[in-house]
mmCIF file of C-alpha atoms in Angstrom:
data_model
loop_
_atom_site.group_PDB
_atom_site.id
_atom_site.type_symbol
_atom_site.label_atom_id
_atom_site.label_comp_id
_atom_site.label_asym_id
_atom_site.label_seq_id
_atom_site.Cartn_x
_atom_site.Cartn_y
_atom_site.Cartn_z
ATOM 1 C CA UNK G 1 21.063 17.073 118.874
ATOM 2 C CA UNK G 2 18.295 16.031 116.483
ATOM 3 C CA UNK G 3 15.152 18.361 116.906
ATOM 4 C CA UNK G 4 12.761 15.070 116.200
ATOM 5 C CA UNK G 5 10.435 14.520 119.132
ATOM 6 C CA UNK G 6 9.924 10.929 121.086
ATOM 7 C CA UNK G 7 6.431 9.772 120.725
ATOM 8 C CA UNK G 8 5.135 6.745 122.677
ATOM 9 C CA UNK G 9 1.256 4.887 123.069
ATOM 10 C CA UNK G 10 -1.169 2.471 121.414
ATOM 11 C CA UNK G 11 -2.460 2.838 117.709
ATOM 12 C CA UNK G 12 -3.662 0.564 115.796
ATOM 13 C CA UNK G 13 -1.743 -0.465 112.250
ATOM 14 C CA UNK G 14 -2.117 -1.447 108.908
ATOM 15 C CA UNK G 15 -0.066 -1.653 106.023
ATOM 16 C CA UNK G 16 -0.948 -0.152 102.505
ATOM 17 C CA UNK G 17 2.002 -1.908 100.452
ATOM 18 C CA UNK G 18 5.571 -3.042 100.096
ATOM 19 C CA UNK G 19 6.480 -5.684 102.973
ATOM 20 C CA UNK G 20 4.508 -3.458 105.681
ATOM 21 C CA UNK G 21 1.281 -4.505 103.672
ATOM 22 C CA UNK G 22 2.790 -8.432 103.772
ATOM 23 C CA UNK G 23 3.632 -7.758 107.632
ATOM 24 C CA UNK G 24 0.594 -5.984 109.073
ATOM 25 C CA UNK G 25 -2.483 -7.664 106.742
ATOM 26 C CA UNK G 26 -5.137 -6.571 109.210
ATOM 27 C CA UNK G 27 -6.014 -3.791 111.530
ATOM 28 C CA UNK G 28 -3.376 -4.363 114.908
ATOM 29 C CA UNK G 29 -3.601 -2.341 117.868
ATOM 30 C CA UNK G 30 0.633 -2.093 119.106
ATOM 31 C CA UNK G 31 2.040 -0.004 121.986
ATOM 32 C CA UNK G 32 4.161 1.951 119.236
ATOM 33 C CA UNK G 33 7.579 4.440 120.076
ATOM 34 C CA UNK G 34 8.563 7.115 117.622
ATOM 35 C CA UNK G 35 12.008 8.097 118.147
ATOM 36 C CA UNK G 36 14.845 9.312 116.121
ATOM 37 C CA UNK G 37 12.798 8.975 112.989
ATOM 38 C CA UNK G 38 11.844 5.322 113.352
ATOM 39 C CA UNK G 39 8.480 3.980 114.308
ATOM 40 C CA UNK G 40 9.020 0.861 116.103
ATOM 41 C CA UNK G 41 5.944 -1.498 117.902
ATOM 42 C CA UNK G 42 5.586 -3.685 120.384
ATOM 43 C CA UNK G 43 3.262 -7.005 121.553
ATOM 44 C CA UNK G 44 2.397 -5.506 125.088
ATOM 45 C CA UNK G 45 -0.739 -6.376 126.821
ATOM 46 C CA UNK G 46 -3.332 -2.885 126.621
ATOM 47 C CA UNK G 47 -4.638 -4.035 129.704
ATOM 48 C CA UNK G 48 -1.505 -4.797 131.604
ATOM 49 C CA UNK G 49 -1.683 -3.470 135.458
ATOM 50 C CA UNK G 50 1.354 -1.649 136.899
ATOM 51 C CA UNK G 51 3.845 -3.340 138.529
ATOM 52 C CA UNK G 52 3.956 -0.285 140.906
ATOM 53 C CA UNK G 53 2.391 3.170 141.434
ATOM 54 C CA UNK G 54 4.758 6.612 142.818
ATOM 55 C CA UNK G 55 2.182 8.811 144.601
ATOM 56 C CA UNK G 56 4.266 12.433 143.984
ATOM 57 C CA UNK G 57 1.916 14.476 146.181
ATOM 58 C CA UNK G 58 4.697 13.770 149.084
ATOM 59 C CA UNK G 59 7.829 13.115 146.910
ATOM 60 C CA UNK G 60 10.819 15.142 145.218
ATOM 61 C CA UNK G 61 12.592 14.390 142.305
ATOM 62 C CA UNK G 62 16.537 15.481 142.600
ATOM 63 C CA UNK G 63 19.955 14.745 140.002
ATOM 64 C CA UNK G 64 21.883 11.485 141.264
ATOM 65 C CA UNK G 65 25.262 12.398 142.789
ATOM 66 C CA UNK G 66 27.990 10.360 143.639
ATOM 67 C CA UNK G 67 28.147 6.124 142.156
ATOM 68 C CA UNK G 68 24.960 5.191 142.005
ATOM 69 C CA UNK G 69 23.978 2.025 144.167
ATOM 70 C CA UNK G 70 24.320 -1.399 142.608
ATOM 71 C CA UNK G 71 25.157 0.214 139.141
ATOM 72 C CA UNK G 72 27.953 0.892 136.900
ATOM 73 C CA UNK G 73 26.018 4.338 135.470
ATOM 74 C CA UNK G 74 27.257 7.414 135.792
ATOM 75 C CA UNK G 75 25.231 9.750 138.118
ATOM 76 C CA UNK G 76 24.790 12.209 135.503
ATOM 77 C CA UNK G 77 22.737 10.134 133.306
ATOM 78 C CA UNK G 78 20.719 8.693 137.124
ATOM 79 C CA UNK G 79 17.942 10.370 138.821
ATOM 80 C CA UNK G 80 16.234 9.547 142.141
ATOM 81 C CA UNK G 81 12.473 9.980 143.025
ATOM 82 C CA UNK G 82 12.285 10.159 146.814
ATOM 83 C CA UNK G 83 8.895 9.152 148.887
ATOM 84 C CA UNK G 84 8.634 8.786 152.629
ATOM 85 C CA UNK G 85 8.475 5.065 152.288
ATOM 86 C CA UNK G 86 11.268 4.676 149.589
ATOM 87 C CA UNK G 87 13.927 6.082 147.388
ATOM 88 C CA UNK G 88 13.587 5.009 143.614
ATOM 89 C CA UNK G 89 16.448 5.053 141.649
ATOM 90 C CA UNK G 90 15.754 5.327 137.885
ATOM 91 C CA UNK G 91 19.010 5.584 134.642
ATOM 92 C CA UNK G 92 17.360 7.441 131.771
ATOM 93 C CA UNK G 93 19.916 6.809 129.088
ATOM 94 C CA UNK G 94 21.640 10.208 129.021
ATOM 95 C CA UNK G 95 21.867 13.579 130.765
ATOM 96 C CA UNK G 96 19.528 15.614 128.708
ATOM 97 C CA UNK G 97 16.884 13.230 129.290
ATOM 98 C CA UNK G 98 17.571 12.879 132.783
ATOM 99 C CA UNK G 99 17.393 16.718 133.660
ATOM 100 C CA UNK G 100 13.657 16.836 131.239
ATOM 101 C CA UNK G 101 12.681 13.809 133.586
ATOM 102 C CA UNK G 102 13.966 16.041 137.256
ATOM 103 C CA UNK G 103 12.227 19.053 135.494
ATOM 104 C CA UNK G 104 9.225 17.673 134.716
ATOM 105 C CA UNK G 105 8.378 15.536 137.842
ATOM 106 C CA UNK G 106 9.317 19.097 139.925
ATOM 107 C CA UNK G 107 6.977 21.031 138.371
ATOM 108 C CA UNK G 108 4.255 17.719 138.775
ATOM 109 C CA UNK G 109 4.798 17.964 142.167
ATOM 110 C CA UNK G 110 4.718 21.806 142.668
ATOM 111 C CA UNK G 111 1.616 21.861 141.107
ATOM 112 C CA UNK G 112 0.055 19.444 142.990
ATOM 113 C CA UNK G 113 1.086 21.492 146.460
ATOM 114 C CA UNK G 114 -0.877 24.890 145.239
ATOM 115 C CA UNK G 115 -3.085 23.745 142.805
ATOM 116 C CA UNK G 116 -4.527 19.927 143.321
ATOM 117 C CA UNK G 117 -7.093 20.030 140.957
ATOM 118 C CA UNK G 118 -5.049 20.851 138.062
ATOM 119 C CA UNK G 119 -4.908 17.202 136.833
ATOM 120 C CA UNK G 120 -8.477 16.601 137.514
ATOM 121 C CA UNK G 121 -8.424 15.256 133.585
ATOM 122 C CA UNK G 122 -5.542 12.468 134.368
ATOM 123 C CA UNK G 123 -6.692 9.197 134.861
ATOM 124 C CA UNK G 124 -6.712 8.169 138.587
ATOM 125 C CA UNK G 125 -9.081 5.192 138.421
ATOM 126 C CA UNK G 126 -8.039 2.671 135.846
ATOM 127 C CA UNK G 127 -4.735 1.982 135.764
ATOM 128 C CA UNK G 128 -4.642 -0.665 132.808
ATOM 129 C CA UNK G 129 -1.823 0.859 130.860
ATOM 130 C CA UNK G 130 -3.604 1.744 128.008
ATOM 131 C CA UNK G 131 -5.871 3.733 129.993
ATOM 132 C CA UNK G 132 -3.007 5.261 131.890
ATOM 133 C CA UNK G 133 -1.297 6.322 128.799
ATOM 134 C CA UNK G 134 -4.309 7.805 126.907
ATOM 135 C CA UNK G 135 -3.999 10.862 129.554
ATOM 136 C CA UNK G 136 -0.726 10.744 130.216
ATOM 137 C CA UNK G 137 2.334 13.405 130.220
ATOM 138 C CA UNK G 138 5.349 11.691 129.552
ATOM 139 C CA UNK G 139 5.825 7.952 128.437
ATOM 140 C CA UNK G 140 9.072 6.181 128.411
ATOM 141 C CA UNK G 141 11.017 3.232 128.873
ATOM 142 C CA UNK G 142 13.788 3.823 132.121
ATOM 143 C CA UNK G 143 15.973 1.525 134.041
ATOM 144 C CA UNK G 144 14.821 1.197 137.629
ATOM 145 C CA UNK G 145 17.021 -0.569 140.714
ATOM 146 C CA UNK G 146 15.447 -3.255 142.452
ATOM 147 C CA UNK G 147 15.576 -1.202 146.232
ATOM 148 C CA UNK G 148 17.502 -2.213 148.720
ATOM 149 C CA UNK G 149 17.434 -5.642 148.586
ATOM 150 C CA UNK G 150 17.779 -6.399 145.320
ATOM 151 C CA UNK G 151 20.108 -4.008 143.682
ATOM 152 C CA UNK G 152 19.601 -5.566 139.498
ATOM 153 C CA UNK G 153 18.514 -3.167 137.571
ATOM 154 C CA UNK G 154 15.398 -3.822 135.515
ATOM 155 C CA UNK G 155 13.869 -2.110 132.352
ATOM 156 C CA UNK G 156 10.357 -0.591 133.068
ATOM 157 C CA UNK G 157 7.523 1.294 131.300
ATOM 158 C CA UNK G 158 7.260 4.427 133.141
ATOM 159 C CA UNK G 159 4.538 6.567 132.816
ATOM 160 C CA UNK G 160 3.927 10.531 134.184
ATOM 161 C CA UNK G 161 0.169 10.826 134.879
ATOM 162 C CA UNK G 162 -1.011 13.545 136.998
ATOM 163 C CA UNK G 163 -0.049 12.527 140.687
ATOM 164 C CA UNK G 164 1.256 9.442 139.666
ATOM 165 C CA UNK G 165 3.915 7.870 138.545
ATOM 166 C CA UNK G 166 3.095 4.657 137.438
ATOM 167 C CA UNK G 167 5.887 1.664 136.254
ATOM 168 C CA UNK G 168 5.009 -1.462 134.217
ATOM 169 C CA UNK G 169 6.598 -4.936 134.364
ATOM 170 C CA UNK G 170 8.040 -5.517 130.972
ATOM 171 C CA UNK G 171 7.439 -9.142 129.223
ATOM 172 C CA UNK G 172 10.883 -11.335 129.497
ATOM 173 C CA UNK G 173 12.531 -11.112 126.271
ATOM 174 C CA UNK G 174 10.597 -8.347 125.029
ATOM 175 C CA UNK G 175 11.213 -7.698 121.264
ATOM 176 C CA UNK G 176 9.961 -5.187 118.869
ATOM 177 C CA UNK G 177 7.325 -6.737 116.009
ATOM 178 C CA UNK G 178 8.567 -3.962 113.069
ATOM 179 C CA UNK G 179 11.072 -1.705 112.560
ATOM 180 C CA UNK G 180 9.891 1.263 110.230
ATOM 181 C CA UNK G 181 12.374 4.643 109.261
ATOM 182 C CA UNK G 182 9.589 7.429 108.656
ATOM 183 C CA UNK G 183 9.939 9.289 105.651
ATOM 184 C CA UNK G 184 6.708 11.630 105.519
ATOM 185 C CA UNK G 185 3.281 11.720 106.290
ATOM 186 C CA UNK G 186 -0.529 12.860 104.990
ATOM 187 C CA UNK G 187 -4.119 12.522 105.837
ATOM 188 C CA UNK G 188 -5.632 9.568 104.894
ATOM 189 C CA UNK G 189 -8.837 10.105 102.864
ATOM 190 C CA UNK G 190 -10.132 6.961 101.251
ATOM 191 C CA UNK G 191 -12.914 5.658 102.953
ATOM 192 C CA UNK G 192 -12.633 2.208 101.499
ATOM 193 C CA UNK G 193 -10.620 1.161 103.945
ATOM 194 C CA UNK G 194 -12.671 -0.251 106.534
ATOM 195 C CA UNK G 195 -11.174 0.938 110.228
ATOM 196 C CA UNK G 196 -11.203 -0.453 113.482
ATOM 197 C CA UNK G 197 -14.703 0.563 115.664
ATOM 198 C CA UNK G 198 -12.402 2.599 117.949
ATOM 199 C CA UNK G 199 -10.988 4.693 114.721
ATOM 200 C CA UNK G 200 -12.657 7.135 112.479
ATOM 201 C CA UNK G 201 -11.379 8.071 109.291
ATOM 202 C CA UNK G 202 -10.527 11.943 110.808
ATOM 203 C CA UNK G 203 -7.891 10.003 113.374
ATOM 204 C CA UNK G 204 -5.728 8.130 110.698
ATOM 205 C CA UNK G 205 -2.270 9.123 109.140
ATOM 206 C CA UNK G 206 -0.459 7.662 105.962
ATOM 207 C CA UNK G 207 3.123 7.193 106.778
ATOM 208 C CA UNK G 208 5.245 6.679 104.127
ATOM 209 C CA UNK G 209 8.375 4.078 105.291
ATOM 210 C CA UNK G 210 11.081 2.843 104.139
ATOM 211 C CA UNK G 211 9.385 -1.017 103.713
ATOM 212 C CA UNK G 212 5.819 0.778 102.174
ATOM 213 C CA UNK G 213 3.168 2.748 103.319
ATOM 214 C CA UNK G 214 1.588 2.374 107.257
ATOM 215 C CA UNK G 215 -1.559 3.363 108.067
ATOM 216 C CA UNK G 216 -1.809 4.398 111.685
ATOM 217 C CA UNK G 217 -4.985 4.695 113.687
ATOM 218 C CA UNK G 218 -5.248 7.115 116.953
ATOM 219 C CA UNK G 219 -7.812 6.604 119.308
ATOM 220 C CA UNK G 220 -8.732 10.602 119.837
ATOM 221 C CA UNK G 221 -7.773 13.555 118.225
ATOM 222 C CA UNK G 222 -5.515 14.468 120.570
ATOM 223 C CA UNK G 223 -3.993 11.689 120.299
ATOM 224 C CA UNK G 224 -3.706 11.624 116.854
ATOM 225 C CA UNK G 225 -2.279 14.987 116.794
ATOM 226 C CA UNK G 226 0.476 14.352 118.923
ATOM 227 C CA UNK G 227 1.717 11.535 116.518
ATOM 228 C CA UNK G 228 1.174 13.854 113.826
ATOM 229 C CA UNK G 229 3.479 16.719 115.268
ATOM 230 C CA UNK G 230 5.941 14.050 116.436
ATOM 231 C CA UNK G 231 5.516 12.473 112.509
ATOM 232 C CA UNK G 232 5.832 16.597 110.979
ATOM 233 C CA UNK G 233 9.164 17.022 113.352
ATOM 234 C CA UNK G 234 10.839 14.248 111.953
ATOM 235 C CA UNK G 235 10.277 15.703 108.292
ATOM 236 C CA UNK G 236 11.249 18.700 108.688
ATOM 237 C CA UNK G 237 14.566 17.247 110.129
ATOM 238 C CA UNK G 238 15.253 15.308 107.650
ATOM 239 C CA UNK G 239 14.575 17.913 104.739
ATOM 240 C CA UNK G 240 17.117 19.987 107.280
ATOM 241 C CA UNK G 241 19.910 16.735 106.983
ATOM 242 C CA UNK G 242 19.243 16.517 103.396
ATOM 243 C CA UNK G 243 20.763 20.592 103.393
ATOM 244 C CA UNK G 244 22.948 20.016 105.290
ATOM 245 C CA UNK G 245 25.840 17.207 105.782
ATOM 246 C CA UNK G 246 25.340 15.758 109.492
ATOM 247 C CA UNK G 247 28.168 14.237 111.309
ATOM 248 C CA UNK G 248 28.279 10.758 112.395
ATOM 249 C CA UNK G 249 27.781 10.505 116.140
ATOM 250 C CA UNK G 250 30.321 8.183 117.816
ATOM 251 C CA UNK G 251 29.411 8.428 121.350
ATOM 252 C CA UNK G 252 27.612 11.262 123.822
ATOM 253 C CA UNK G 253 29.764 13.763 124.740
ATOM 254 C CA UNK G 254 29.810 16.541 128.172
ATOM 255 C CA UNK G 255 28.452 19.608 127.174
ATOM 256 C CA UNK G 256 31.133 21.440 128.681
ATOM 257 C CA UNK G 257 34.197 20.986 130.347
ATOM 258 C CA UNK G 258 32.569 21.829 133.635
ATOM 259 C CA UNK G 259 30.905 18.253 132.759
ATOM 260 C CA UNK G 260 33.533 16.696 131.591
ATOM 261 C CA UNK G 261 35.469 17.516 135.071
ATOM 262 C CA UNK G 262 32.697 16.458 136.982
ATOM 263 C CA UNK G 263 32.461 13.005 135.590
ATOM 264 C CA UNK G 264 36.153 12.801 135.815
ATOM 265 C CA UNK G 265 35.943 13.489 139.154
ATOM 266 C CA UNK G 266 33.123 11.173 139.866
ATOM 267 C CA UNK G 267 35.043 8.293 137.752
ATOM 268 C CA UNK G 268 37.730 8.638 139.980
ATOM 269 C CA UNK G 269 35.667 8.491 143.339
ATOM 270 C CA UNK G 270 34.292 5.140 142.283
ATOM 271 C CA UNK G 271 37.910 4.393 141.576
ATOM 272 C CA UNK G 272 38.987 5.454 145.007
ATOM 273 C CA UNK G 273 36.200 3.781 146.918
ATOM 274 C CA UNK G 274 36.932 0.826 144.532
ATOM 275 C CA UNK G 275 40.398 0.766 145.960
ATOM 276 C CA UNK G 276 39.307 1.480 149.240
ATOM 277 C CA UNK G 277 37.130 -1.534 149.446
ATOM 278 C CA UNK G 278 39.523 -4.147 147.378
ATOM 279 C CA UNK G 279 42.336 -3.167 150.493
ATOM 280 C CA UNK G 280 39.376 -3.538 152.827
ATOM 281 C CA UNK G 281 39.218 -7.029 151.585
ATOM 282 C CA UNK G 282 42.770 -7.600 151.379
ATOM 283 C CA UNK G 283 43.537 -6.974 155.008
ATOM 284 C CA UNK G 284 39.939 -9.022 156.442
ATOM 285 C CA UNK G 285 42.008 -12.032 153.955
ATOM 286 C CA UNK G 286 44.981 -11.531 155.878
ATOM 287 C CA UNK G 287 43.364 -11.319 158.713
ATOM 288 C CA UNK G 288 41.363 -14.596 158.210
ATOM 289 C CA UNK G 289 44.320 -16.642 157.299
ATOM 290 C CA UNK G 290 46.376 -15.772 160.660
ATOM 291 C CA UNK G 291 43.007 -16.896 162.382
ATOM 292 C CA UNK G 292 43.172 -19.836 160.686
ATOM 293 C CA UNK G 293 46.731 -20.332 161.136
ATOM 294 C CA UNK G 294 45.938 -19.699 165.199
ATOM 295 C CA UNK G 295 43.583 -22.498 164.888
ATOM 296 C CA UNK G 296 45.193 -25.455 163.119
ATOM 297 C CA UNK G 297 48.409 -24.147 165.400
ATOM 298 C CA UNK G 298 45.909 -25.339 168.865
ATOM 299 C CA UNK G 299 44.416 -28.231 166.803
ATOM 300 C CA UNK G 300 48.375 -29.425 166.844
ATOM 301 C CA UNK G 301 48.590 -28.798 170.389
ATOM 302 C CA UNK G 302 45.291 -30.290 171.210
ATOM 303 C CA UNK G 303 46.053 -33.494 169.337
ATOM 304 C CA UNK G 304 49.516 -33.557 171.184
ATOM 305 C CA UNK G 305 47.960 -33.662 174.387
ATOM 306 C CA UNK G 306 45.682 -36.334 173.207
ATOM 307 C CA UNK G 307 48.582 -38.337 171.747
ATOM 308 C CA UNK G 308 50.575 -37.976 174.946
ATOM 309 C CA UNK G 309 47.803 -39.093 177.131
ATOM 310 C CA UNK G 310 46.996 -42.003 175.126
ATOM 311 C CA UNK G 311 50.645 -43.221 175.489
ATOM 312 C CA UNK G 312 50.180 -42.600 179.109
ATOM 313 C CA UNK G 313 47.017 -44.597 179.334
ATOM 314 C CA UNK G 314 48.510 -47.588 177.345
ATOM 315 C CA UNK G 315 51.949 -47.545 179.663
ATOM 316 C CA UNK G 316 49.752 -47.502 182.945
ATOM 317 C CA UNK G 317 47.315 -50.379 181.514
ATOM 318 C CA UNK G 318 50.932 -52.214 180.959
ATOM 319 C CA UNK G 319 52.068 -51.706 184.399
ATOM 320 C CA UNK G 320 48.636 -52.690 185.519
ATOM 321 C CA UNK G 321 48.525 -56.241 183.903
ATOM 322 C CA UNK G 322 52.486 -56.385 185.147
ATOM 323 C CA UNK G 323 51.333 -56.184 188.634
ATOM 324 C CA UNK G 324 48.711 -58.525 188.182
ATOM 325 C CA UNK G 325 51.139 -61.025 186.523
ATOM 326 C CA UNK G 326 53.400 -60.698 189.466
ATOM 327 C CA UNK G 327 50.663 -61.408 192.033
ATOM 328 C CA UNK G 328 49.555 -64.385 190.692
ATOM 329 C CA UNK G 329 53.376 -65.599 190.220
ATOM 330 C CA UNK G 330 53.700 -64.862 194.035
ATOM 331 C CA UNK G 331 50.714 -66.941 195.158
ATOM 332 C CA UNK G 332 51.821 -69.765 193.285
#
């Protein structure tokens, strides 16, 4: 597992040189994700309101178990968030990051029973999502189900901030503006630059990339540090690759065998209920062609009995006329 951290907010970027000075001319401010060694940013509305706010003053966070409604995800990559109005269902992309998502949101919550006022610096007024994220814990794209009624499965900005958990509608189509590998990083000293109002010189890092130099702006200096330490982590890993020959991943494997039963097991659950339901089906099928066979079978009869009365009818009317011819015959 790569020891590079996953960094995620707004800065605001420039490039020096090389295409990132053709692509980025002039000062930007981009919700930006470091992960895996790549800086990546996106065209997202700063003052975007949430599509939906967790309160977690009342809630638990647990591990899925068992298929995982209106999904094809395995339950060990699934957690659930569970309020007295509504269960949330949320896929984090794998089961390391699902357990630091069930850790994290316990210990929110625990907190907030004996000690309330610990997030007293969080931001629980302005929930534009730039605001939200400037305090927040944890950032991060998930995968949340619709509810009950609507079980698609939607991609969603999620973000941890003191007793909230706050999700953001993602624009359709969404599509990331550059694509940078990170190679190192440095102060930036030359004050020729001129910098956004909301930047001062003492907030901005020189990243060195694989398309040129990036200049990257924080807002505050904690903010700036975080990048920084996210920025130093991926160095140091790759100066640790360079050492040493890494092997190609090919897919994410259990951790144990324990695991690797588990999900077996689970697997073949889905497959049972799978089964289960498809014979379900196949018997209500069955079940609804007799019925239909029942039907058309006193449809037959029905129109039989209106057939044979109709022949009736027509041989009385003849016998009718008959007796009337006869009469008249008589009287003549």
């Amino acid at each position: 597992m790569s020891n590079t951290q996953t960094c995620l907010g707004y800065l605001y970027l420039k490039g020096l040189d090389g295409e990132a000075g053709q692509d980025i001319q002039e000062w930007i401010c981009s919700l930006c994700l470091l992960r895996g060694g790549k800086l990546i940013h996106f065209d997202i509305d700063p003052k975007k309101t949430p599509q939906g706010t967790i309160n977690l003053e009342q809630a638990t966070a647990e591990v899925s178990t068992g298929p995982v409604p209106g999904a094809l995800y395995a339950s060990t990559d699934c957690f659930r968030c569970v309020t007295p109005q509504r269960t949330f269902h949320l896929y984090a992309d794998n089961f390391d990051n699902r357990n630091k998502w069930v850790n994290l949101l316990t210990e929110h919550i625990n907190t907030l029973k004996t000690n309330p006022s610990a997030f007293e610096k969080a931001n629980h007024g302005n929930f534009e999502l730039r605001a939200q994220i400037s305090t927040a814990e944890r950032v991060e794209f998930l995968t949340k189900s619709g509810g009950i009624k609507n079980l698609s499965w939607k991609k969603r900005l999620f973000v941890l901030n003191g007793k909230n958990l706050v999700y953001y509608e993602l624009p359709q189509g969404l599509k990331a503006q550059g694509n940078y590998v990170c190679q190192n990083s440095s102060a930036f000293t030359d004050e020729s630059i001129k910098l956004p109002d909301e930047v001062s010189i003492d907030r901005v890092i020189k990243v060195q990339t694989d398309r040129g130099k990036l200049l990257i702006g924080a807002i505050s200096l904690e903010d700036k540090n975080r990048w920084s330490e996210s920025l130093m982590s991926r160095s140091l890993s790759s100066e640790n690759s360079s050492e040493t020959p890494a092997s190609t991943p090919v897919q994410q494997l259990p951790n144990s065998k324990e695991e690797l039963l588990k999900r077996v097991g689970e697997l073949t659950d889905m497959k049972d209920k799978s089964d289960k339901i498809i014979r379900g089906l196949k018997t209500e099928n069955k079940k609804l062609k007799q019925t239909v066979e029942e039907l058309n079978a006193q449809l037959r009869e029905k129109e039989d009995g209106i057939n044979r009365l109709t022949s009736t009818k027509q041989r009385m009317e003849i016998e009718v006329m008959e007796a009337r011819d006869y009469q008249k015959t008589k009287k003549q």
